[in-house]
Amino acid sequence: MINQKYRYQQRFLIVVLGVLTLLIGFRDNWPDELPYVLAFQMAPYPWDFFRTATPDIGYAETGYFFLASVVKMIYNSSRFYLLVMGGLSMWLLYKNLDKYCLVPVIGLCDYVARFLLNRDFTQMRSSLAILILIYALIFIQKRKIVPYMLLVLLAYQFHHLSLLGVPLYFFAIYKIPKKYIVLGLILAVIGSQYLSESIAATVESYSSDFQYTTYVEGGYEEGKGLANPMVWFQIGILALFAFYEHPLAEKYDHYYLFRNTYFYSTLILIFFSQYTALSGRTSTVYATVEMFMLPMILGALPKKLRSLFLLGLGLVFLVFFYTKYNDSMSMIKAGQQQMIQVTQ
């Protein structure tokens, strides 16, 4: 009976992810869509790839640019390229949900509400890189550093923020006691407040080398800091997950892997909270494991609280999606108005 229910979920996932692939591929005028299309149009065919310099267009990591080149060889169409990119990410999302998630439908809802619009409809290369990094987590669990680092290297070819995966291996292999999680969060909060200028100076000095200058422009004062509600949302999820450590750790092999990974993400979010874009773009990489944690929390709750938990999640998901959708629509309208002004 359980296997039958899971098969129904798998079929549902395949249908929904297929629809999402079409929506990603046939979108128009979304933020960052134009640079991707330009990169595809400028990409040489594979046989000319290594004889052609990668253009400085902002989104041209070698792997990403080569992928555009391969797609162009198959069919030279920008629309086809967007469909392929969306399809690759949705396939990786399916593989991750199928591998790690107890209730894939809940995991999918979390991904759609929290990450889909910012990644797959906007930052396609980060979506591809992040989903590769999440798939690679199994090798941390198995203590296989070579295949793990190879996948990090592969993800790095699509987005340089994949370097965050290197220290995670050494961070996530230990069963970090709960008291150290609390201490780490407290130190991150203190550091983000009292070392803000030092953090800002360090971040800006390395921003050009790591190609995240655009995430720190405008100075550290632009960030919301601890007023960012996402900081407290992640702390809340982490606290709830840690509270049920005993039953979850006994039942699920991946418990400590997910908890340490989410802890790592939350520390990054807090520590760089003075930079709205940088903290969001870096912490979101491993905040993705949230979609596996929520069903585990649901299973650990007393039965009388499960319906309330699901209702609360549903409301939170709606708020997240509504906010991100409105932000995206505002950016699209602003871009259209800008184009009208340029053409007049």
Short mmCIF file of C-alpha atoms in Angstrom, two decimals:
data_model
loop_
_atom_site.label_atom_id
_atom_site.label_comp_id
_atom_site.label_asym_id
_atom_site.label_seq_id
_atom_site.Cartn_x
_atom_site.Cartn_y
_atom_site.Cartn_z
CA MET A 1 0.00 0.00 0.00
CA ILE A 2 2.83 2.40 0.92
CA ASN A 3 4.72 1.54 -2.28
CA GLN A 4 1.57 2.13 -4.31
CA LYS A 5 1.09 5.58 -2.74
CA TYR A 6 4.73 6.41 -3.49
CA ARG A 7 4.29 5.34 -7.12
CA TYR A 8 1.31 7.68 -7.41
CA GLN A 9 3.48 10.49 -6.05
CA GLN A 10 6.20 9.66 -8.57
CA ARG A 11 3.75 9.86 -11.45
CA PHE A 12 2.38 13.11 -10.10
CA LEU A 13 5.92 14.48 -9.83
CA ILE A 14 6.73 13.54 -13.42
CA VAL A 15 3.59 15.28 -14.72
CA VAL A 16 4.11 18.44 -12.64
CA LEU A 17 7.82 18.67 -13.47
CA GLY A 18 6.98 18.22 -17.15
CA VAL A 19 4.52 21.13 -16.95
CA LEU A 20 7.09 23.25 -15.10
CA THR A 21 9.65 22.50 -17.83
CA LEU A 22 7.22 23.87 -20.43
CA LEU A 23 6.52 26.96 -18.32
CA ILE A 24 10.26 27.60 -17.89
CA GLY A 25 10.95 27.11 -21.58
CA PHE A 26 8.09 29.29 -22.86
CA ARG A 27 8.46 32.19 -20.44
CA ASP A 28 8.98 35.67 -21.85
CA ASN A 29 10.73 38.81 -20.57
CA TRP A 30 11.67 37.36 -17.19
CA PRO A 31 14.63 38.92 -15.34
CA ASP A 32 17.99 37.61 -16.62
CA GLU A 33 16.34 35.83 -19.54
CA LEU A 34 17.99 38.07 -22.13
CA PRO A 35 21.61 37.41 -21.01
CA TYR A 36 20.96 33.67 -21.24
CA VAL A 37 19.53 33.99 -24.71
CA LEU A 38 22.44 36.20 -25.78
CA ALA A 39 24.93 33.68 -24.41
CA PHE A 40 23.23 30.94 -26.41
CA GLN A 41 23.27 33.02 -29.57
CA MET A 42 26.96 33.86 -29.10
CA ALA A 43 27.97 30.29 -28.28
CA PRO A 44 30.05 28.61 -31.03
CA TYR A 45 29.37 25.06 -32.16
CA PRO A 46 31.26 22.40 -30.15
CA TRP A 47 33.90 21.85 -32.83
CA ASP A 48 34.83 25.54 -32.59
CA PHE A 49 34.39 25.84 -28.83
CA PHE A 50 38.02 25.52 -27.71
CA ARG A 51 39.22 27.86 -30.45
CA THR A 52 36.82 30.62 -29.42
CA ALA A 53 37.31 32.94 -26.44
CA THR A 54 34.44 32.96 -23.96
CA PRO A 55 32.70 36.35 -24.31
CA ASP A 56 32.41 38.60 -21.28
CA ILE A 57 28.63 38.63 -21.04
CA GLY A 58 28.19 38.01 -17.31
CA TYR A 59 26.85 34.45 -17.56
CA ALA A 60 29.61 32.55 -19.29
CA GLU A 61 31.20 29.99 -16.98
CA THR A 62 32.92 27.44 -19.20
CA GLY A 63 30.57 24.53 -18.49
CA TYR A 64 27.46 26.62 -18.90
CA PHE A 65 28.74 28.09 -22.15
CA PHE A 66 29.74 24.65 -23.45
CA LEU A 67 26.28 23.31 -22.63
CA ALA A 68 24.80 26.13 -24.71
CA SER A 69 27.17 25.10 -27.49
CA VAL A 70 26.02 21.47 -27.39
CA VAL A 71 22.34 22.46 -27.38
CA LYS A 72 22.97 24.73 -30.34
CA MET A 73 24.47 21.79 -32.24
CA ILE A 74 21.29 19.76 -31.64
CA TYR A 75 18.89 22.54 -32.60
CA ASN A 76 19.71 26.21 -33.02
CA SER A 77 16.73 27.76 -31.25
CA SER A 78 16.71 29.96 -28.15
CA ARG A 79 13.33 28.55 -27.15
CA PHE A 80 14.64 25.00 -27.42
CA TYR A 81 17.66 26.02 -25.34
CA LEU A 82 15.44 27.38 -22.53
CA LEU A 83 13.39 24.17 -22.61
CA VAL A 84 16.51 22.00 -22.39
CA MET A 85 17.92 24.01 -19.48
CA GLY A 86 14.59 23.84 -17.65
CA GLY A 87 14.27 20.14 -18.42
CA LEU A 88 17.74 19.35 -17.08
CA SER A 89 17.02 21.11 -13.79
CA MET A 90 13.60 19.49 -13.42
CA TRP A 91 15.12 16.06 -14.10
CA LEU A 92 17.76 16.66 -11.41
CA LEU A 93 15.05 17.88 -9.05
CA TYR A 94 13.13 14.65 -9.66
CA LYS A 95 16.23 12.55 -9.01
CA ASN A 96 16.89 14.39 -5.72
CA LEU A 97 13.30 14.15 -4.51
CA ASP A 98 13.17 10.47 -5.43
CA LYS A 99 16.48 9.77 -3.63
CA TYR A 100 16.11 11.78 -0.43
CA CYS A 101 12.48 12.84 0.15
CA LEU A 102 10.00 10.79 2.21
CA VAL A 103 6.99 12.67 0.82
CA PRO A 104 8.07 14.06 -2.56
CA VAL A 105 4.91 16.14 -3.01
CA ILE A 106 5.71 18.17 0.13
CA GLY A 107 9.31 18.56 -1.02
CA LEU A 108 8.13 19.75 -4.43
CA CYS A 109 5.76 22.29 -2.86
CA ASP A 110 8.63 23.66 -0.77
CA TYR A 111 10.88 23.92 -3.82
CA VAL A 112 8.22 25.67 -5.91
CA ALA A 113 7.37 28.13 -3.14
CA ARG A 114 10.93 28.86 -2.01
CA PHE A 115 13.25 28.42 -4.97
CA LEU A 116 11.62 27.86 -8.36
CA LEU A 117 10.96 31.43 -9.49
CA ASN A 118 14.33 32.82 -8.38
CA ARG A 119 16.31 29.94 -9.84
CA ASP A 120 14.68 28.14 -12.74
CA PHE A 121 12.84 31.15 -14.14
CA THR A 122 15.73 33.55 -13.55
CA GLN A 123 19.13 32.14 -12.50
CA MET A 124 19.07 28.92 -14.54
CA ARG A 125 22.76 28.20 -14.18
CA SER A 126 22.57 28.37 -10.38
CA SER A 127 19.62 25.98 -10.41
CA LEU A 128 21.60 23.43 -12.38
CA ALA A 129 24.68 23.82 -10.16
CA ILE A 130 22.72 23.63 -6.89
CA LEU A 131 20.82 20.50 -7.87
CA ILE A 132 24.11 18.82 -8.80
CA LEU A 133 25.52 19.79 -5.38
CA ILE A 134 22.44 18.38 -3.62
CA TYR A 135 22.73 15.12 -5.55
CA ALA A 136 26.40 14.95 -4.47
CA LEU A 137 25.45 14.91 -0.76
CA ILE A 138 25.11 11.14 -0.85
CA PHE A 139 28.89 10.91 -1.19
CA ILE A 140 29.35 12.83 2.07
CA GLN A 141 27.13 10.23 3.72
CA LYS A 142 29.31 7.48 2.23
CA ARG A 143 32.57 9.33 3.07
CA LYS A 144 33.61 9.23 -0.59
CA ILE A 145 35.49 12.48 -1.02
CA VAL A 146 36.74 11.93 -4.59
CA PRO A 147 33.37 11.52 -6.35
CA TYR A 148 31.92 14.26 -4.14
CA MET A 149 34.62 16.78 -5.09
CA LEU A 150 34.32 15.79 -8.76
CA LEU A 151 30.63 16.68 -8.67
CA VAL A 152 31.45 19.96 -6.90
CA LEU A 153 33.94 20.66 -9.69
CA LEU A 154 31.27 19.87 -12.27
CA ALA A 155 28.79 22.22 -10.55
CA TYR A 156 31.51 24.89 -10.41
CA GLN A 157 31.57 24.87 -14.22
CA PHE A 158 28.00 26.19 -14.11
CA HIS A 159 28.22 28.55 -11.12
CA HIS A 160 31.25 29.63 -9.11
CA LEU A 161 29.31 29.69 -5.85
CA SER A 162 29.58 25.90 -5.99
CA LEU A 163 32.88 26.35 -4.14
CA LEU A 164 30.72 26.41 -1.01
CA GLY A 165 30.53 22.66 -1.44
CA VAL A 166 34.23 22.19 -0.62
CA PRO A 167 34.15 23.12 3.10
CA LEU A 168 30.74 21.49 3.52
CA TYR A 169 32.27 18.02 3.16
CA PHE A 170 34.43 18.53 6.25
CA PHE A 171 31.63 20.33 8.09
CA ALA A 172 28.93 17.73 7.47
CA ILE A 173 30.74 14.47 8.24
CA TYR A 174 30.46 14.93 12.02
CA LYS A 175 27.47 14.52 14.32
CA ILE A 176 27.47 18.07 15.65
CA PRO A 177 25.92 18.16 19.17
CA LYS A 178 22.87 20.39 19.57
CA LYS A 179 24.66 22.65 22.06
CA TYR A 180 27.23 23.52 19.38
CA ILE A 181 24.47 24.34 16.94
CA VAL A 182 23.00 26.80 19.44
CA LEU A 183 26.46 28.23 20.13
CA GLY A 184 27.20 28.53 16.42
CA LEU A 185 23.97 30.44 15.78
CA ILE A 186 24.68 32.81 18.67
CA LEU A 187 28.23 33.47 17.46
CA ALA A 188 26.97 34.04 13.91
CA VAL A 189 24.42 36.58 15.16
CA ILE A 190 27.07 38.39 17.24
CA GLY A 191 29.57 38.31 14.40
CA SER A 192 27.09 39.66 11.87
CA GLN A 193 26.38 42.63 14.14
CA TYR A 194 29.77 43.52 15.62
CA LEU A 195 32.04 42.51 12.76
CA SER A 196 29.92 43.93 9.95
CA GLU A 197 32.55 46.38 8.70
CA SER A 198 35.30 43.74 8.70
CA ILE A 199 33.00 41.31 6.90
CA ALA A 200 32.16 44.00 4.36
CA ALA A 201 35.80 44.81 3.69
CA THR A 202 36.71 41.13 3.26
CA VAL A 203 33.72 40.37 1.04
CA GLU A 204 34.33 43.32 -1.24
CA SER A 205 38.06 42.61 -1.54
CA TYR A 206 37.35 39.10 -2.85
CA SER A 207 34.17 39.82 -4.79
CA SER A 208 35.88 40.37 -8.14
CA ASP A 209 37.98 37.20 -7.87
CA PHE A 210 34.95 35.03 -7.12
CA GLN A 211 32.71 36.88 -9.60
CA TYR A 212 30.01 37.94 -7.16
CA THR A 213 30.61 41.69 -7.36
CA THR A 214 26.99 42.28 -8.37
CA TYR A 215 25.82 40.68 -5.11
CA VAL A 216 27.64 43.23 -2.93
CA GLU A 217 27.27 46.49 -4.84
CA GLY A 218 25.80 49.33 -2.83
CA GLY A 219 27.55 48.58 0.46
CA TYR A 220 26.70 46.32 3.35
CA GLU A 221 24.12 48.77 4.72
CA GLU A 222 21.61 47.64 2.05
CA GLY A 223 21.00 44.28 3.70
CA LYS A 224 18.14 43.68 6.16
CA GLY A 225 20.42 42.01 8.66
CA LEU A 226 18.54 40.18 11.39
CA ALA A 227 15.33 41.91 10.29
CA ASN A 228 15.24 39.48 7.37
CA PRO A 229 12.35 37.10 8.18
CA MET A 230 14.09 34.30 6.28
CA VAL A 231 16.79 34.23 8.98
CA TRP A 232 14.23 33.41 11.64
CA PHE A 233 12.34 31.01 9.40
CA GLN A 234 15.48 28.94 8.84
CA ILE A 235 16.41 29.09 12.53
CA GLY A 236 12.90 27.85 13.35
CA ILE A 237 13.08 24.92 10.92
CA LEU A 238 16.56 24.02 12.18
CA ALA A 239 15.42 24.18 15.81
CA LEU A 240 12.42 21.95 15.12
CA PHE A 241 14.58 19.46 13.22
CA ALA A 242 17.15 19.40 16.03
CA PHE A 243 14.43 19.02 18.68
CA TYR A 244 13.37 15.70 17.13
CA GLU A 245 16.96 14.49 16.80
CA HIS A 246 16.51 11.26 18.76
CA PRO A 247 13.56 9.72 16.84
CA LEU A 248 14.73 11.03 13.47
CA ALA A 249 18.38 10.01 13.83
CA GLU A 250 17.34 6.49 14.82
CA LYS A 251 15.02 6.15 11.85
CA TYR A 252 16.83 7.99 9.01
CA ASP A 253 20.46 7.61 7.95
CA HIS A 254 20.50 11.07 6.35
CA TYR A 255 19.40 12.95 9.49
CA TYR A 256 22.76 14.39 10.51
CA LEU A 257 23.72 15.06 6.89
CA PHE A 258 20.64 17.20 6.34
CA ARG A 259 20.85 18.90 9.74
CA ASN A 260 24.51 19.87 9.33
CA THR A 261 23.94 21.03 5.75
CA TYR A 262 21.00 23.22 6.77
CA PHE A 263 22.97 24.50 9.76
CA TYR A 264 25.78 25.45 7.35
CA SER A 265 23.27 27.33 5.16
CA THR A 266 21.77 29.15 8.14
CA LEU A 267 25.18 30.26 9.42
CA ILE A 268 25.95 31.75 5.99
CA LEU A 269 22.57 33.48 5.86
CA ILE A 270 23.10 35.09 9.28
CA PHE A 271 26.79 35.95 8.88
CA PHE A 272 26.33 37.76 5.56
CA SER A 273 22.90 39.15 6.42
CA GLN A 274 24.05 42.75 5.78
CA TYR A 275 24.18 41.84 2.09
CA THR A 276 20.67 40.98 0.95
CA ALA A 277 21.73 39.46 -2.39
CA LEU A 278 24.94 37.78 -1.24
CA SER A 279 23.42 36.17 1.84
CA GLY A 280 20.43 34.96 -0.15
CA ARG A 281 22.40 33.65 -3.12
CA THR A 282 24.95 31.79 -0.99
CA SER A 283 22.72 30.42 1.76
CA THR A 284 20.08 29.23 -0.71
CA VAL A 285 22.50 26.66 -2.14
CA TYR A 286 22.15 24.32 0.84
CA ALA A 287 18.88 25.66 2.18
CA THR A 288 17.51 23.40 -0.58
CA VAL A 289 17.71 20.38 1.77
CA GLU A 290 14.75 21.93 3.56
CA MET A 291 12.52 20.10 1.08
CA PHE A 292 13.75 16.79 2.55
CA MET A 293 13.63 17.94 6.17
CA LEU A 294 10.00 19.05 6.27
CA PRO A 295 8.51 15.59 5.55
CA MET A 296 10.84 14.10 8.18
CA ILE A 297 9.59 16.63 10.75
CA LEU A 298 6.01 15.80 9.77
CA GLY A 299 6.63 12.11 10.45
CA ALA A 300 8.14 12.86 13.88
CA LEU A 301 5.25 15.03 15.08
CA PRO A 302 2.40 13.59 17.16
CA LYS A 303 -0.50 12.64 14.89
CA LYS A 304 -2.76 15.34 16.32
CA LEU A 305 -0.27 18.03 15.28
CA ARG A 306 0.40 16.81 11.74
CA SER A 307 -2.67 18.40 10.16
CA LEU A 308 -1.88 21.70 11.88
CA PHE A 309 1.73 21.49 10.67
CA LEU A 310 0.62 20.83 7.08
CA LEU A 311 -1.85 23.72 7.23
CA GLY A 312 0.88 26.02 8.53
CA LEU A 313 3.26 24.86 5.80
CA GLY A 314 0.61 25.46 3.15
CA LEU A 315 0.06 29.03 4.32
CA VAL A 316 3.80 29.71 4.47
CA PHE A 317 4.28 28.27 0.98
CA LEU A 318 1.52 30.50 -0.37
CA VAL A 319 3.09 33.60 1.19
CA PHE A 320 6.55 32.71 -0.18
CA PHE A 321 5.26 32.03 -3.69
CA TYR A 322 2.99 35.08 -3.76
CA THR A 323 5.81 37.37 -2.62
CA LYS A 324 8.33 35.99 -5.10
CA TYR A 325 5.80 36.05 -7.94
CA ASN A 326 4.90 39.68 -7.25
CA ASP A 327 8.58 40.64 -7.09
CA SER A 328 9.19 38.92 -10.42
CA MET A 329 6.18 40.61 -12.06
CA SER A 330 7.38 44.00 -10.78
CA MET A 331 10.82 43.39 -12.29
CA ILE A 332 9.26 42.33 -15.61
CA LYS A 333 7.12 45.47 -15.73
CA ALA A 334 10.10 47.65 -14.86
CA GLY A 335 12.11 46.02 -17.65
CA GLN A 336 9.30 46.51 -20.17
CA GLN A 337 8.98 50.18 -19.24
CA GLN A 338 12.73 50.59 -19.63
CA MET A 339 12.58 49.06 -23.10
CA ILE A 340 9.73 51.39 -24.08
CA GLN A 341 11.74 54.42 -22.95
CA VAL A 342 14.78 53.27 -24.92
CA THR A 343 12.78 52.79 -28.13
CA GLN A 344 11.01 56.17 -27.88
#
